[in-house]
Structure formats: structure tokens, C-alpha cells
PDB file of C-alpha atoms in Angstrom:
ATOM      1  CA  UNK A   1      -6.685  19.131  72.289  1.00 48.00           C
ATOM      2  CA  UNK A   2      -6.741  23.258  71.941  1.00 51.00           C
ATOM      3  CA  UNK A   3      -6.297  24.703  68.808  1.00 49.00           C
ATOM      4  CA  UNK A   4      -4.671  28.173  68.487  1.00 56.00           C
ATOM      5  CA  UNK A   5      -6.529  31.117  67.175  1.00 57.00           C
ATOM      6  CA  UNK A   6      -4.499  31.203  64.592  1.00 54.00           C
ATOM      7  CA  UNK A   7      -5.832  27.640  63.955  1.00 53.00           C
ATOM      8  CA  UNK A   8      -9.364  28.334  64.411  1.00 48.00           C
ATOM      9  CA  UNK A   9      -9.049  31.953  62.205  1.00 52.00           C
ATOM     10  CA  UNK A  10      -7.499  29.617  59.258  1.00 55.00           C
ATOM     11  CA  UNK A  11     -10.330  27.033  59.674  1.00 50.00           C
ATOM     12  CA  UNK A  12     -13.213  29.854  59.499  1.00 52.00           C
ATOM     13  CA  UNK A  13     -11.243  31.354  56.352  1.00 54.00           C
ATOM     14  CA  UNK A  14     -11.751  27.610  54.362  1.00 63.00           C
ATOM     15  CA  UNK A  15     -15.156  27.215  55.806  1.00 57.00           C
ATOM     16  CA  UNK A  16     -16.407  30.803  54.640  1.00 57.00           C
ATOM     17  CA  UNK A  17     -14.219  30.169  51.520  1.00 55.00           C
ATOM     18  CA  UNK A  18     -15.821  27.173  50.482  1.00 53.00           C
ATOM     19  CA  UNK A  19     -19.435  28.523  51.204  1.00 54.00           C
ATOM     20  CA  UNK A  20     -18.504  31.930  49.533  1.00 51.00           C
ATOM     21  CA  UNK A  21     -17.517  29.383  46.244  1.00 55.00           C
ATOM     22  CA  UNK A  22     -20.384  27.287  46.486  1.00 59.00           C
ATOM     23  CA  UNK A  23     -22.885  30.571  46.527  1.00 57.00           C
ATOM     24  CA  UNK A  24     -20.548  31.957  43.663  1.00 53.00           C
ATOM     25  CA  UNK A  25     -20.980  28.820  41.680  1.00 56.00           C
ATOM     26  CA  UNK A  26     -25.022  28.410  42.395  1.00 60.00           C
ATOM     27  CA  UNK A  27     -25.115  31.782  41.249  1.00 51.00           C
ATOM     28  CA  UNK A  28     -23.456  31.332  38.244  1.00 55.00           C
ATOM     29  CA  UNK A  29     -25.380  27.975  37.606  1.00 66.00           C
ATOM     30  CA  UNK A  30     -28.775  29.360  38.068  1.00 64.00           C
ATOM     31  CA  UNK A  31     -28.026  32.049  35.836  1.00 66.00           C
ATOM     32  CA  UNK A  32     -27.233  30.346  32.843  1.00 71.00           C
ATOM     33  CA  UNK A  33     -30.050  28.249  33.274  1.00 66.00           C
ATOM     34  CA  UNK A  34     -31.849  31.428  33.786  1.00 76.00           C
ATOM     35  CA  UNK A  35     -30.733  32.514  30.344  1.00 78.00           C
ATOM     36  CA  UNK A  36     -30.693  29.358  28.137  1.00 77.00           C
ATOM     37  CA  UNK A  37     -34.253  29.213  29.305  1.00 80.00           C
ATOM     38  CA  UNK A  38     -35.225  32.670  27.974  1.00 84.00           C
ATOM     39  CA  UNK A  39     -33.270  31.708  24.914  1.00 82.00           C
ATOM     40  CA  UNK A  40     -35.301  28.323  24.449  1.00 85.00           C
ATOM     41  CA  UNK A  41     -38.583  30.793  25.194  1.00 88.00           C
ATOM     42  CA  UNK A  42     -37.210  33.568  22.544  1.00 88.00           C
ATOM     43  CA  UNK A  43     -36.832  30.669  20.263  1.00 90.00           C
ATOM     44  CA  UNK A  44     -40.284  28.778  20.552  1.00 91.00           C
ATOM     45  CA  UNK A  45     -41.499  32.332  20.384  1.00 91.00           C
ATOM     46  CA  UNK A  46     -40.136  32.854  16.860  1.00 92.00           C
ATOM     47  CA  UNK A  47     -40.832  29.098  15.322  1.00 92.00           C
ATOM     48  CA  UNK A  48     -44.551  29.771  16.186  1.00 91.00           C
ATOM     49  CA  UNK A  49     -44.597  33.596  14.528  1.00 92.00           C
ATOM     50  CA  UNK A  50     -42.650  32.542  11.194  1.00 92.00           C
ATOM     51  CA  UNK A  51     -44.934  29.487  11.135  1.00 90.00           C
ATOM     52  CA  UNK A  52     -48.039  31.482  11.337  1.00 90.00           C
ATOM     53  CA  UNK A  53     -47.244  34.163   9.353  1.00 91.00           C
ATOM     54  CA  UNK A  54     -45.855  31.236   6.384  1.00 88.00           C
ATOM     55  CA  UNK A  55     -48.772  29.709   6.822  1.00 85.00           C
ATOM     56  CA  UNK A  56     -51.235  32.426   6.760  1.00 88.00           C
ATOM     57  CA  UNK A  57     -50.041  33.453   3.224  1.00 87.00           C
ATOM     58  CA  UNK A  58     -52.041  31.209   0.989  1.00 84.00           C
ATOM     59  CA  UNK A  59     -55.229  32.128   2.674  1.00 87.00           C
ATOM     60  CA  UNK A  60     -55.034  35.860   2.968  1.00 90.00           C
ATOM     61  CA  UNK A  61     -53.570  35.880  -0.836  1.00 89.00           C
ATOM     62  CA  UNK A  62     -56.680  34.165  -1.589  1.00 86.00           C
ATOM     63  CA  UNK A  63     -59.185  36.378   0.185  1.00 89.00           C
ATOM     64  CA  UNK A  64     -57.160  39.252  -1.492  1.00 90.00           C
ATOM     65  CA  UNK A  65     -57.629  37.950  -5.138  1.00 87.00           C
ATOM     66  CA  UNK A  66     -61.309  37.757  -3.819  1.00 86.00           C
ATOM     67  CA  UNK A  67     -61.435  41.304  -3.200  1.00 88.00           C
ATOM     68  CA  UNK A  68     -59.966  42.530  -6.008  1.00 87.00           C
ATOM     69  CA  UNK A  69     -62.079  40.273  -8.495  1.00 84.00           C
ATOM     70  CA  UNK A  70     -65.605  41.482  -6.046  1.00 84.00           C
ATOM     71  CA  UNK A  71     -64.631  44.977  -6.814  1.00 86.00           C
ATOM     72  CA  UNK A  72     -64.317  44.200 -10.259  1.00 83.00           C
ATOM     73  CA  UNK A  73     -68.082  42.387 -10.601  1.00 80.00           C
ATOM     74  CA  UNK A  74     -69.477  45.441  -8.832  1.00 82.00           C
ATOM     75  CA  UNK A  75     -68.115  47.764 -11.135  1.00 83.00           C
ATOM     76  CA  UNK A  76     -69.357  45.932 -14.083  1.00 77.00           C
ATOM     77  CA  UNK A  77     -72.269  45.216 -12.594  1.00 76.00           C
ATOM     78  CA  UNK A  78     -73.002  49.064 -11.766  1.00 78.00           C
ATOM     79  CA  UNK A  79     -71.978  49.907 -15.805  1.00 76.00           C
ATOM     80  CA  UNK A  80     -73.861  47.371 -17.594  1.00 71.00           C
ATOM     81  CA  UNK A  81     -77.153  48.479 -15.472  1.00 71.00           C
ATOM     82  CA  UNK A  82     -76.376  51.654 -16.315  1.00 73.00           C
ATOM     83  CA  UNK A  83     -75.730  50.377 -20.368  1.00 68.00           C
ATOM     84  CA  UNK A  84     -79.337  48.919 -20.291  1.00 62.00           C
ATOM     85  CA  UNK A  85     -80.932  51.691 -18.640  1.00 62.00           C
ATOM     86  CA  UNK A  86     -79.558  53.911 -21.984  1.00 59.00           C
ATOM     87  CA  UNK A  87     -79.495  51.190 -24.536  1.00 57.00           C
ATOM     88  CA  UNK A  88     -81.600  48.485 -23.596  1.00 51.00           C
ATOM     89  CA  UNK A  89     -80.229  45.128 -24.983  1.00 48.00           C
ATOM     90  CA  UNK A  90     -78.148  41.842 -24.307  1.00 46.00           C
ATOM     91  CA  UNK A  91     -75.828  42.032 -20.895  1.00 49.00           C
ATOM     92  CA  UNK A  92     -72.843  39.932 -22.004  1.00 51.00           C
ATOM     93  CA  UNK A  93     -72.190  36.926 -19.480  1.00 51.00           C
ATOM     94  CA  UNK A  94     -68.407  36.815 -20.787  1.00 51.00           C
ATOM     95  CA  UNK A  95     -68.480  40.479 -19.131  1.00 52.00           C
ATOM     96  CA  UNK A  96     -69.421  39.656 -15.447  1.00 54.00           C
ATOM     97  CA  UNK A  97     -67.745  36.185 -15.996  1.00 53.00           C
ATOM     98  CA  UNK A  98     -63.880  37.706 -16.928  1.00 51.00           C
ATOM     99  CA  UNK A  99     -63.810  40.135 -14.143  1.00 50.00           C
ATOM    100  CA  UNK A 100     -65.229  37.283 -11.779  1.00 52.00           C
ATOM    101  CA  UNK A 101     -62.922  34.566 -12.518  1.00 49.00           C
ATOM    102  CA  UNK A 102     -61.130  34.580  -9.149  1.00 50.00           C
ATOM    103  CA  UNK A 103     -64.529  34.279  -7.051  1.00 53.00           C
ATOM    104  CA  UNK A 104     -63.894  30.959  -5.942  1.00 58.00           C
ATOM    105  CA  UNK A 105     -64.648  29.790  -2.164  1.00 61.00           C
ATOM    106  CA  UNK A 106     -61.876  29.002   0.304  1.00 63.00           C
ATOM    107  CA  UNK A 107     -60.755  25.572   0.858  1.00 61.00           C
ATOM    108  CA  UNK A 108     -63.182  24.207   3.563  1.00 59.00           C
ATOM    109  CA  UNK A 109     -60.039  22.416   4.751  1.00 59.00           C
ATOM    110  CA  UNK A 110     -58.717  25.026   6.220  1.00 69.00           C
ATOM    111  CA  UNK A 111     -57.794  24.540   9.761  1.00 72.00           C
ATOM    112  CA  UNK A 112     -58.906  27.803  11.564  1.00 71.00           C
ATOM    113  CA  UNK A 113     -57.760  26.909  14.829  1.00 70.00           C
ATOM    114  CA  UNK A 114     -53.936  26.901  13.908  1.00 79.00           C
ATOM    115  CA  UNK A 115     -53.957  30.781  13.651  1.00 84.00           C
ATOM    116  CA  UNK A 116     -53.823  33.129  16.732  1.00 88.00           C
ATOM    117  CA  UNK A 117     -56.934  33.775  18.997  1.00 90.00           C
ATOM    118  CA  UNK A 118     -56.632  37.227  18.235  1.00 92.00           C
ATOM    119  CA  UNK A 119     -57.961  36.907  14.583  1.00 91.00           C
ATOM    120  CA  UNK A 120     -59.541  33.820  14.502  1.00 91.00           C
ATOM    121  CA  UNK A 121     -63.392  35.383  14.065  1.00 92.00           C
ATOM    122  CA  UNK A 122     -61.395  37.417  11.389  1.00 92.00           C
ATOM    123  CA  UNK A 123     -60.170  35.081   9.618  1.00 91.00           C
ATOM    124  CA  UNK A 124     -64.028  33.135   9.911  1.00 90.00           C
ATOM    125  CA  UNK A 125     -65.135  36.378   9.090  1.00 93.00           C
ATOM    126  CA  UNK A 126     -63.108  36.196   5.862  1.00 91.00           C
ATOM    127  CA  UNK A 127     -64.138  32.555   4.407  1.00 90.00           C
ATOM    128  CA  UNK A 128     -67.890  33.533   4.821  1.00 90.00           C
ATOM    129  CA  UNK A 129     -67.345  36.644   2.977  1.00 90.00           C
ATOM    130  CA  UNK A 130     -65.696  34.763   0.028  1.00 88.00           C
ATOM    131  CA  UNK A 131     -68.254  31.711  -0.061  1.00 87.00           C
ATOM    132  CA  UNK A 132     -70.997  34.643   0.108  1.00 87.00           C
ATOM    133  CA  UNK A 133     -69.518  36.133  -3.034  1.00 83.00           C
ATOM    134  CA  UNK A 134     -69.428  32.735  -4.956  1.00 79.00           C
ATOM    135  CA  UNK A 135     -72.739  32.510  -4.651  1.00 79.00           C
ATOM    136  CA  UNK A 136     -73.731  35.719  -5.468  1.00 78.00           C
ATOM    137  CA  UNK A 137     -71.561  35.520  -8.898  1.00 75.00           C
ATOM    138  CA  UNK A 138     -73.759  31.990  -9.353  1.00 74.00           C
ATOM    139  CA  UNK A 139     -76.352  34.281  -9.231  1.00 73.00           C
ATOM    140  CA  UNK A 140     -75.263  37.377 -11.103  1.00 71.00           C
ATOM    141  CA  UNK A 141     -74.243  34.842 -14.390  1.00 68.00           C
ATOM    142  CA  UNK A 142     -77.710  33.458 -14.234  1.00 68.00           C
ATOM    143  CA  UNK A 143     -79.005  36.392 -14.830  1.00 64.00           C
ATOM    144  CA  UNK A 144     -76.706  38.182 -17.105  1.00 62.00           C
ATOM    145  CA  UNK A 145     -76.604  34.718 -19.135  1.00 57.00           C
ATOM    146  CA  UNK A 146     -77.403  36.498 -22.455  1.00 46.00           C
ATOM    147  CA  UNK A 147     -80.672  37.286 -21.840  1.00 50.00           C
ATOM    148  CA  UNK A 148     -82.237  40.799 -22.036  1.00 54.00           C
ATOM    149  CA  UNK A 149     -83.386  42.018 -18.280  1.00 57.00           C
ATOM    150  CA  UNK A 150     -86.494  43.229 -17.785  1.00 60.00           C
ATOM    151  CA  UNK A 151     -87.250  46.276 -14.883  1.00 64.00           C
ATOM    152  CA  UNK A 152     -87.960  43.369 -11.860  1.00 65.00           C
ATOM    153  CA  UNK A 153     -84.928  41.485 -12.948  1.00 63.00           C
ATOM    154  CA  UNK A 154     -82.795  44.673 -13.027  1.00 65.00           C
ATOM    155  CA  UNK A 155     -84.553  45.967  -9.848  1.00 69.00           C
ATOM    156  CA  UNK A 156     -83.336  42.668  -7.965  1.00 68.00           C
ATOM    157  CA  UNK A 157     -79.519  43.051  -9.272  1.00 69.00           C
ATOM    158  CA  UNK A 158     -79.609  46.466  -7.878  1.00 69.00           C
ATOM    159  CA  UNK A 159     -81.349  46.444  -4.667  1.00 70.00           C
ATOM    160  CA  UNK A 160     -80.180  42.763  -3.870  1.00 77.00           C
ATOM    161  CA  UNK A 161     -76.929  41.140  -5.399  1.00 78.00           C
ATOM    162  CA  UNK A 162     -75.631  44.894  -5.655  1.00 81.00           C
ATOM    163  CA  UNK A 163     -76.390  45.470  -2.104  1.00 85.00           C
ATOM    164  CA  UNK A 164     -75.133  42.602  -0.632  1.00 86.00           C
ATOM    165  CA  UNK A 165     -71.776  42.381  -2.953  1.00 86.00           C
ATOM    166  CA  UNK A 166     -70.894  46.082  -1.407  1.00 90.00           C
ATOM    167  CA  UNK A 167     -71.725  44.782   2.013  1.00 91.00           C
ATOM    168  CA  UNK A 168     -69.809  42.163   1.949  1.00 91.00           C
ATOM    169  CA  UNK A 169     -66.717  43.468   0.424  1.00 92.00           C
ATOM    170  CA  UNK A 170     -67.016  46.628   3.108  1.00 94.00           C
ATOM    171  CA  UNK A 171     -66.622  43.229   5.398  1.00 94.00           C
ATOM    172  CA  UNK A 172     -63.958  41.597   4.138  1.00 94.00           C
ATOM    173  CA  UNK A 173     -61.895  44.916   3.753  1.00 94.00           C
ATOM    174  CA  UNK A 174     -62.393  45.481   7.007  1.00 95.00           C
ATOM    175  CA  UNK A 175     -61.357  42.015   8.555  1.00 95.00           C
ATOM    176  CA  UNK A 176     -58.770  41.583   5.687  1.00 95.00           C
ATOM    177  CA  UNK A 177     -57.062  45.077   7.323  1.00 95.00           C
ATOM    178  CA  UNK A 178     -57.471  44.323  11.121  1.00 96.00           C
ATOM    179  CA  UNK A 179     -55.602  40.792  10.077  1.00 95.00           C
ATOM    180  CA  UNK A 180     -52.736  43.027   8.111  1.00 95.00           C
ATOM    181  CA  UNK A 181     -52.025  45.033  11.203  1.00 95.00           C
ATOM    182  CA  UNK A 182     -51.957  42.134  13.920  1.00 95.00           C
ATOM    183  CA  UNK A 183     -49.513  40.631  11.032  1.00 95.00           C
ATOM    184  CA  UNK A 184     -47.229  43.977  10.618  1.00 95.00           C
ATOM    185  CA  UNK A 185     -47.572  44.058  14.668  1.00 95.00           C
ATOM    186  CA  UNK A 186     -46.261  39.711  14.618  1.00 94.00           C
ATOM    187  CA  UNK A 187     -43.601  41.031  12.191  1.00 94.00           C
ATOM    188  CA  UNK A 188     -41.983  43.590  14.219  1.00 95.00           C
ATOM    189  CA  UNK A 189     -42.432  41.157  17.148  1.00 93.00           C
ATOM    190  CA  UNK A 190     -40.210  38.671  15.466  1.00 93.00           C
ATOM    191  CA  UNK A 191     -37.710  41.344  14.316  1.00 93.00           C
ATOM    192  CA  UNK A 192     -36.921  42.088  17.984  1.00 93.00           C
ATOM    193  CA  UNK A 193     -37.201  38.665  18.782  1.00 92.00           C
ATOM    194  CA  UNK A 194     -34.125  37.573  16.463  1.00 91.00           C
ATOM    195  CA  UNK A 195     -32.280  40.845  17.704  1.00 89.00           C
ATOM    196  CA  UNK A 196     -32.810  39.342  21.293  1.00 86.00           C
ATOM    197  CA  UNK A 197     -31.541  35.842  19.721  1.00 86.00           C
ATOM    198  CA  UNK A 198     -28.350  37.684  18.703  1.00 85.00           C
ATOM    199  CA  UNK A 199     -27.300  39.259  21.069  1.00 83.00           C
ATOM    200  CA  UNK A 200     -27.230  35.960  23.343  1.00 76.00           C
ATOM    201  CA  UNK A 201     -25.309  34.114  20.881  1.00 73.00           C
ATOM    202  CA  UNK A 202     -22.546  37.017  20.708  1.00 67.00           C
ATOM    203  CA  UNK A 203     -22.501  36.853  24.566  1.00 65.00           C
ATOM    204  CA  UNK A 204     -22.137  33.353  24.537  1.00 63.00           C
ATOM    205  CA  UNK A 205     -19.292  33.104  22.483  1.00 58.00           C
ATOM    206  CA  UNK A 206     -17.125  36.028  23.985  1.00 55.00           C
TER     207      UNK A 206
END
């Protein structure tokens, strides 16, 4: 049996039809899956950053109240040697121990390895500088426990505690501000991210 070209013309048109839809349709498939993937990445990308940056909050508030109440020991520290170097007498504990009161060490339950590689050594960095300074304020109230310093007493607050506090709040500043900027950096990040998130749920509903 012959078929006319007419015959043979309308069976190519249904054949290249049908494989013209099918490539239309695979298209169309593999890009949505395409997209709902990035969305599910954009997503998982944005439950990790809030959760970090929520969860970092406690810790770096911590290490900030730290700082603050470091700076304030080493000023009164650097006054009341001054004080006994003009008017020898009694250095007041209650002094050193009011401007200290927030020298307290990190909780050692802290799990380190839930924030980002990028700062982890800052963040260890941090929790040994505020467990140094707890023990140097241990140290600082035993010796300005109302007792009158003599010159190797006063020599050792100044050329030891003294030394070491500044140190170690030069540290903590430092890994304290390299932390704020990867944070400002994870901000932005999730800023664009939920613009990104947006934008894919207007398309998907027009």
C-alpha cells in the first residue's frame, strides 16, 4: 500500500510535532526544577545565616561586656597606682571590684564548632581572652584587698597584670572586630538572599 505525499508530509508534520512538544515540555520541566532547586538552595542558605548570626549574639554580647568592664579595671588600675605613688595608702578592693563585675569567663559549653570556619580561631581566640581576664581580676583583688602595696607589689601590677590586661584586650578588640565584619558581610549576604527569595515568589505567582 503507497501513501501519497500528501500522506507522508502530514505524517512527518505529527511526528516533528510531537517531538517539537516533548522537547518544549522537557524544557519547561527541567527548568522549574532548575529553579525550585535554587530556591530550596537560596533558602537553606538563609536558615543557616539567621541561625548563626541568632545564635552568635549571646556570646559576642558577652565578650563585649568583657571588654568594656577590662577597659574599665585598667583604667582604675593605672589611677590608683598613680594615687599611691602621690598619697601612699589603702587601694580600695570595692574600686577594682565595681568596675570588674562583668569579668566573668564564657560558658565552657559553648559549642565552637556550630559557627562558620571562617571565625572559628576568632571566636577561640575570644573565650581565652575572657578566661585570661578572670584570672587576672582574681589576681588584681588579691592584691588590692585593702592592704597597703609596697614598691615589689606595685612593680608586679604594673609590669605584669597591667601588661598582660592591655595585651589581651588589644586581642580581643582585634578578634571581636574581624568577627563584626564577617557578621556585617553575613548580613548583607542574607539581605540579597531574601531579595533573591522574592523575586521567585512574585514570578511564581504571575
Amino acid at each position: 500500500m503507497w501513501f501519497s505525499p500528501d500522506a507522508w508530509l502530514a505524517f512527518a508534520g505529527t511526528i516533528i510535532g510531537a517531538g517539537v512538544g516533548t522537547g518544549v515540555a522537557g524544557y519547561v520541566t527541567l527548568r522549574s526544577v532548575k529553579k525550585q532547586l535554587e530556591y530550596d538552595k537560596l533558602q537553606r542558605d538563609k536558615d543557616e545565616i539567621e541561625k548563626y548570626l541568632k545564635g552568635c549574639d549571646a556570646f559576642l554580647n558577652h565578650a563585649v561586656n568583657n571588654l568594656r568592664a577590662n577597659e574599665n579595671l585598667l583604667g582604675t588600675l593605672k589611677q590608683r597606682l598613680t594615687e599611691s605613688k602621690q598619697n601612699p595608702g589603702v587601694l580600695s578592693k570595692e574600686s577594682v571590684d565595681r568596675n570588674s563585675s562583668n569579668v566573668k569567663n564564657i560558658n565552657d559549653s559553648t559549642d565552637f564548632f556550630s559557627f562558620p570556619i571562617e571565625v572559628y580561631s576568632q571566636y577561640k581566640t575570644i573565650k581565652r581572652c575572657v578566661d585570661f581576664t578572670t584570672q587576672i581580676r582574681k589576681d588584681v583583688l588579691e592584691y588590692f584587698d585593702n592592704i597597703l602595696l609596697n614598691d615589689d607589689e606595685t612593680t608586679f601590677i604594673r609590669t605584669t597584670l597591667i601588661e598582660e590586661l592591655e595585651e589581651t584586650i588589644v586581642k580581643l578588640k582585634f578578634n571581636l572586630d574581624e568577627v563584626k565584619e564577617y557578621n556585617e558581610n553575613k548580613e548583607e549576604e542574607l539581605k540579597n538572599i531574601n531579595k533573591k527569595l522574592e523575586r521567585n515568589r512574585l514570578i511564581s505567582h504571575s
